Amino acid sequence: DTEVTQTPKHLVMGMTNKKSLKCEQHMGHRAMYWYKQKAKKPPELMFVYSYEKLSINESVPSRFSPECPNSSLLNLHLHALQPEDSALYLCASSQEGPRLHNEQFFGPGTRLTVL
Amino acid sequence: EDKVVQSPLSLVVHEGDTVTLNCSYEVTNFRSLLWYKQEKKAPTFLFMLTSSGIEKKSGRLSSILDKKELFSILNITATQTGDSAVYLCAVFNAGGTSYGKLTFGQGTILTVHP
């Protein structure tokens, strides 16, 4: 299995809702990442988990809350989002943690719309 | 602040043409440069370059890194309509004593007409 899966593919939520994005990989990778990508822009790093510990938080607002239940799973909990948070949310994984330069493999993304 | 700049921002060619995409960077603690292809959804990994002057090749795609001049090029020969995509360049900053991260360029939109 050489892929990263993400659910749901699409999500529409109101500003008062609480929802979660899920990401899974079974490649034995030890680092997992959340990126946010706005239309016609490159991905922007949000969080990095290395060996199930949060190692990078790129000053992301607290309405985004990551969680890594185990080495294969990564969640992003969403609460009280704003319309400007609408974007494609990409999960990625890499073999080793972010100290080492290894390729990151991306999931298909969740297209999030906040009304 | 780390910077990755790609050029051109967009390119329109016809099938069979050869294209060259450029990526220049200013990054502290450079470790590697990666190329990705992004169609509708997830970026798919193409190449990772760490050493200067060594060409990486995969079918009609090839890439080379110049660490002295701080740039990389991605060549696509005999382009096909399926090559139409956004090509992203990303540079890994090792981060010194802290964790490193990927910084992406803004991408080159390639459109290949039949």
Short mmCIF file of C-alpha atoms in Angstrom, two decimals:
data_model
loop_
_atom_site.label_atom_id
_atom_site.label_comp_id
_atom_site.label_asym_id
_atom_site.label_seq_id
_atom_site.Cartn_x
_atom_site.Cartn_y
_atom_site.Cartn_z
CA ASP A 1 0.00 0.00 0.00
CA THR A 2 1.74 3.13 -1.19
CA GLU A 3 -0.89 5.76 -0.71
CA VAL A 4 -2.18 8.31 1.72
CA THR A 5 -5.95 8.37 2.07
CA GLN A 6 -8.08 11.23 3.30
CA THR A 7 -11.73 11.47 4.29
CA PRO A 8 -14.04 13.09 3.55
CA LYS A 9 -13.32 14.24 -0.01
CA HIS A 10 -15.59 17.23 0.38
CA LEU A 11 -16.92 18.96 3.48
CA VAL A 12 -19.31 21.87 3.84
CA MET A 13 -19.72 23.28 7.32
CA GLY A 14 -21.14 26.27 9.09
CA MET A 15 -19.11 28.55 11.32
CA THR A 16 -20.56 27.00 14.48
CA ASN A 17 -20.01 23.37 13.47
CA LYS A 18 -17.39 20.97 14.77
CA LYS A 19 -15.99 18.52 12.24
CA SER A 20 -12.88 16.41 11.74
CA LEU A 21 -10.68 15.57 8.78
CA LYS A 22 -8.99 12.19 8.72
CA CYS A 23 -5.80 10.95 7.13
CA GLU A 24 -4.34 7.46 7.03
CA GLN A 25 -1.19 5.86 5.68
CA HIS A 26 0.08 2.28 5.88
CA MET A 27 3.56 2.80 4.51
CA GLY A 28 5.20 2.74 7.94
CA HIS A 29 6.04 6.42 7.62
CA ARG A 30 6.94 8.14 10.87
CA ALA A 31 6.18 11.74 9.93
CA MET A 32 2.79 13.13 8.93
CA TYR A 33 1.84 16.62 7.82
CA TRP A 34 -1.15 18.88 7.36
CA TYR A 35 -1.06 21.50 4.61
CA LYS A 36 -3.60 24.10 3.57
CA GLN A 37 -3.86 25.06 -0.10
CA LYS A 38 -5.91 27.99 -1.37
CA ALA A 39 -6.88 28.20 -5.03
CA LYS A 40 -3.95 28.86 -7.36
CA LYS A 41 -1.50 28.96 -4.45
CA PRO A 42 1.10 26.42 -3.29
CA PRO A 43 0.51 24.27 -0.22
CA GLU A 44 1.27 25.95 3.10
CA LEU A 45 2.48 23.86 6.00
CA MET A 46 0.26 23.83 9.09
CA PHE A 47 1.46 21.01 11.35
CA VAL A 48 4.05 18.25 11.44
CA TYR A 49 3.91 15.13 13.59
CA SER A 50 7.07 13.10 13.97
CA TYR A 51 6.90 9.77 15.76
CA GLU A 52 3.38 10.70 16.91
CA LYS A 53 4.53 13.92 18.58
CA LEU A 54 3.71 17.40 17.36
CA SER A 55 7.01 18.85 16.17
CA ILE A 56 5.97 21.86 14.09
CA ASN A 57 2.99 24.18 14.47
CA GLU A 58 3.22 27.00 11.94
CA SER A 59 1.34 29.49 14.13
CA VAL A 60 -1.99 28.00 13.14
CA PRO A 61 -5.11 29.43 14.87
CA SER A 62 -6.49 27.31 17.69
CA ARG A 63 -9.70 26.65 15.78
CA PHE A 64 -7.58 23.99 14.03
CA SER A 65 -6.56 21.20 16.38
CA PRO A 66 -4.41 18.29 15.15
CA GLU A 67 -4.32 14.87 16.70
CA CYS A 68 -2.17 11.82 15.98
CA PRO A 69 -3.82 8.78 17.63
CA ASN A 70 -1.18 6.39 16.27
CA SER A 71 1.59 6.24 13.70
CA SER A 72 -0.84 5.57 10.82
CA LEU A 73 -3.54 8.12 11.58
CA LEU A 74 -3.69 11.88 11.63
CA ASN A 75 -6.78 13.94 12.38
CA LEU A 76 -7.52 17.63 12.08
CA HIS A 77 -10.35 18.82 14.32
CA LEU A 78 -12.17 21.92 13.15
CA HIS A 79 -14.25 24.24 15.31
CA ALA A 80 -15.65 27.73 14.79
CA LEU A 81 -14.03 28.14 11.39
CA GLN A 82 -14.27 31.26 9.26
CA PRO A 83 -15.19 31.46 5.56
CA GLU A 84 -11.57 32.33 4.76
CA ASP A 85 -10.59 28.88 6.04
CA SER A 86 -12.20 27.38 2.94
CA ALA A 87 -9.42 25.58 1.09
CA LEU A 88 -8.04 22.19 0.06
CA TYR A 89 -6.54 20.48 3.10
CA LEU A 90 -3.77 18.09 2.20
CA CYS A 91 -2.24 15.40 4.35
CA ALA A 92 1.22 14.06 3.59
CA SER A 93 3.59 11.53 5.07
CA SER A 94 7.29 10.82 4.82
CA GLN A 95 9.48 7.96 5.87
CA GLU A 96 11.40 9.82 8.53
CA GLY A 97 10.81 12.89 10.60
CA PRO A 98 11.32 16.44 9.39
CA ARG A 99 15.02 16.56 10.24
CA LEU A 100 15.72 14.41 7.20
CA HIS A 101 15.18 15.36 3.58
CA ASN A 102 12.93 12.68 2.25
CA GLU A 103 10.07 12.87 -0.15
CA GLN A 104 6.60 13.56 1.15
CA PHE A 105 3.66 11.65 -0.32
CA PHE A 106 0.39 13.51 -0.45
CA GLY A 107 -3.18 12.36 -0.01
CA PRO A 108 -5.96 13.49 -2.38
CA GLY A 109 -7.08 16.22 -0.02
CA THR A 110 -10.34 17.34 1.55
CA ARG A 111 -12.06 20.26 -0.15
CA LEU A 112 -13.48 22.31 2.74
CA THR A 113 -16.10 25.01 2.34
CA VAL A 114 -17.08 27.12 5.34
CA LEU A 115 -20.38 28.95 4.99
CA GLU B 1 12.86 34.03 5.12
CA ASP B 2 13.13 31.08 2.73
CA LYS B 3 12.08 31.82 -0.83
CA VAL B 4 11.34 29.59 -3.81
CA VAL B 5 10.53 31.24 -7.14
CA GLN B 6 9.32 29.40 -10.21
CA SER B 7 9.18 30.62 -13.77
CA PRO B 8 7.34 30.93 -15.97
CA LEU B 9 4.09 31.13 -13.98
CA SER B 10 2.21 29.65 -16.90
CA LEU B 11 3.09 28.06 -20.21
CA VAL B 12 0.98 26.96 -23.17
CA VAL B 13 2.48 24.56 -25.70
CA HIS B 14 1.41 22.01 -28.30
CA GLU B 15 1.84 18.27 -28.11
CA GLY B 16 5.35 17.23 -29.05
CA ASP B 17 7.00 20.42 -27.81
CA THR B 18 9.79 20.37 -25.24
CA VAL B 19 9.43 22.57 -22.16
CA THR B 20 11.82 23.75 -19.47
CA LEU B 21 10.50 24.85 -16.09
CA ASN B 22 12.70 26.84 -13.75
CA CYS B 23 13.02 26.99 -9.99
CA SER B 24 15.36 29.28 -8.08
CA TYR B 25 15.69 29.37 -4.32
CA GLU B 26 17.13 31.15 -1.33
CA VAL B 27 17.04 28.80 1.62
CA THR B 28 19.14 28.53 4.75
CA ASN B 29 20.40 25.02 5.52
CA PHE B 30 19.44 23.64 2.11
CA ARG B 31 19.11 19.89 2.04
CA SER B 32 17.10 18.93 -1.04
CA LEU B 33 14.86 20.17 -3.83
CA LEU B 34 11.73 18.31 -4.84
CA TRP B 35 9.49 18.51 -7.91
CA TYR B 36 5.81 17.63 -7.76
CA LYS B 37 3.05 17.47 -10.38
CA GLN B 38 -0.40 18.58 -9.27
CA GLU B 39 -3.46 17.92 -11.40
CA LYS B 40 -6.84 18.30 -9.78
CA LYS B 41 -5.96 17.15 -6.31
CA ALA B 42 -2.87 15.85 -4.55
CA PRO B 43 0.65 16.74 -5.64
CA THR B 44 2.39 13.62 -6.92
CA PHE B 45 6.10 13.24 -6.32
CA LEU B 46 8.40 13.43 -9.35
CA PHE B 47 12.01 13.91 -8.25
CA MET B 48 14.17 14.70 -5.26
CA LEU B 49 17.56 16.30 -5.94
CA THR B 50 20.30 16.67 -3.41
CA SER B 51 23.54 16.72 -5.39
CA SER B 52 24.59 19.32 -7.88
CA GLY B 53 24.99 18.37 -11.52
CA ILE B 54 23.43 14.92 -11.34
CA GLU B 55 20.46 14.54 -13.66
CA LYS B 56 17.45 12.59 -12.50
CA LYS B 57 15.38 11.05 -15.27
CA SER B 58 12.03 9.34 -15.52
CA GLY B 59 10.70 8.69 -19.00
CA ARG B 60 10.24 12.02 -20.76
CA LEU B 61 10.91 14.01 -17.60
CA SER B 62 14.32 14.98 -16.31
CA SER B 63 15.65 17.39 -13.72
CA ILE B 64 18.96 18.79 -12.62
CA LEU B 65 20.13 20.90 -9.69
CA ASP B 66 22.80 23.61 -9.60
CA LYS B 67 23.65 24.26 -5.94
CA LYS B 68 26.17 26.95 -6.80
CA GLU B 69 23.69 29.06 -8.75
CA LEU B 70 20.76 27.95 -6.52
CA PHE B 71 18.38 26.71 -9.18
CA SER B 72 16.88 23.64 -10.74
CA ILE B 73 15.21 22.93 -14.05
CA LEU B 74 12.58 20.39 -14.98
CA ASN B 75 12.53 19.32 -18.63
CA ILE B 76 9.65 17.58 -20.32
CA THR B 77 10.26 16.32 -23.85
CA ALA B 78 7.64 15.34 -26.43
CA THR B 79 4.87 16.79 -24.28
CA GLN B 80 1.44 15.15 -24.20
CA THR B 81 -1.95 16.52 -23.14
CA GLY B 82 -1.65 14.41 -19.99
CA ASP B 83 1.31 16.54 -18.94
CA SER B 84 -1.06 19.47 -18.39
CA ALA B 85 -0.83 20.25 -14.68
CA VAL B 86 0.69 22.59 -12.12
CA TYR B 87 4.34 21.76 -11.50
CA LEU B 88 5.50 22.61 -7.99
CA CYS B 89 9.06 23.03 -6.85
CA ALA B 90 9.76 22.68 -3.13
CA VAL B 91 12.95 23.07 -1.15
CA PHE B 92 13.71 21.31 2.12
CA ASN B 93 15.32 23.48 4.76
CA ALA B 94 17.01 21.26 7.32
CA GLY B 95 16.29 23.81 10.01
CA GLY B 96 19.60 23.71 11.83
CA THR B 97 18.99 22.56 15.37
CA SER B 98 15.23 22.52 14.95
CA TYR B 99 13.00 20.70 12.56
CA GLY B 100 13.17 21.44 8.86
CA LYS B 101 10.32 21.94 6.45
CA LEU B 102 9.39 22.15 2.78
CA THR B 103 8.86 25.56 1.22
CA PHE B 104 6.92 25.50 -2.04
CA GLY B 105 7.21 27.79 -5.02
CA GLN B 106 4.07 29.25 -6.53
CA GLY B 107 3.98 26.68 -9.29
CA THR B 108 4.07 26.71 -13.09
CA ILE B 109 0.77 26.01 -14.85
CA LEU B 110 1.52 23.95 -17.96
CA THR B 111 -1.17 23.56 -20.61
CA VAL B 112 -0.50 21.20 -23.51
CA HIS B 113 -2.85 21.54 -26.47
CA PRO B 114 -3.40 18.63 -28.91
#
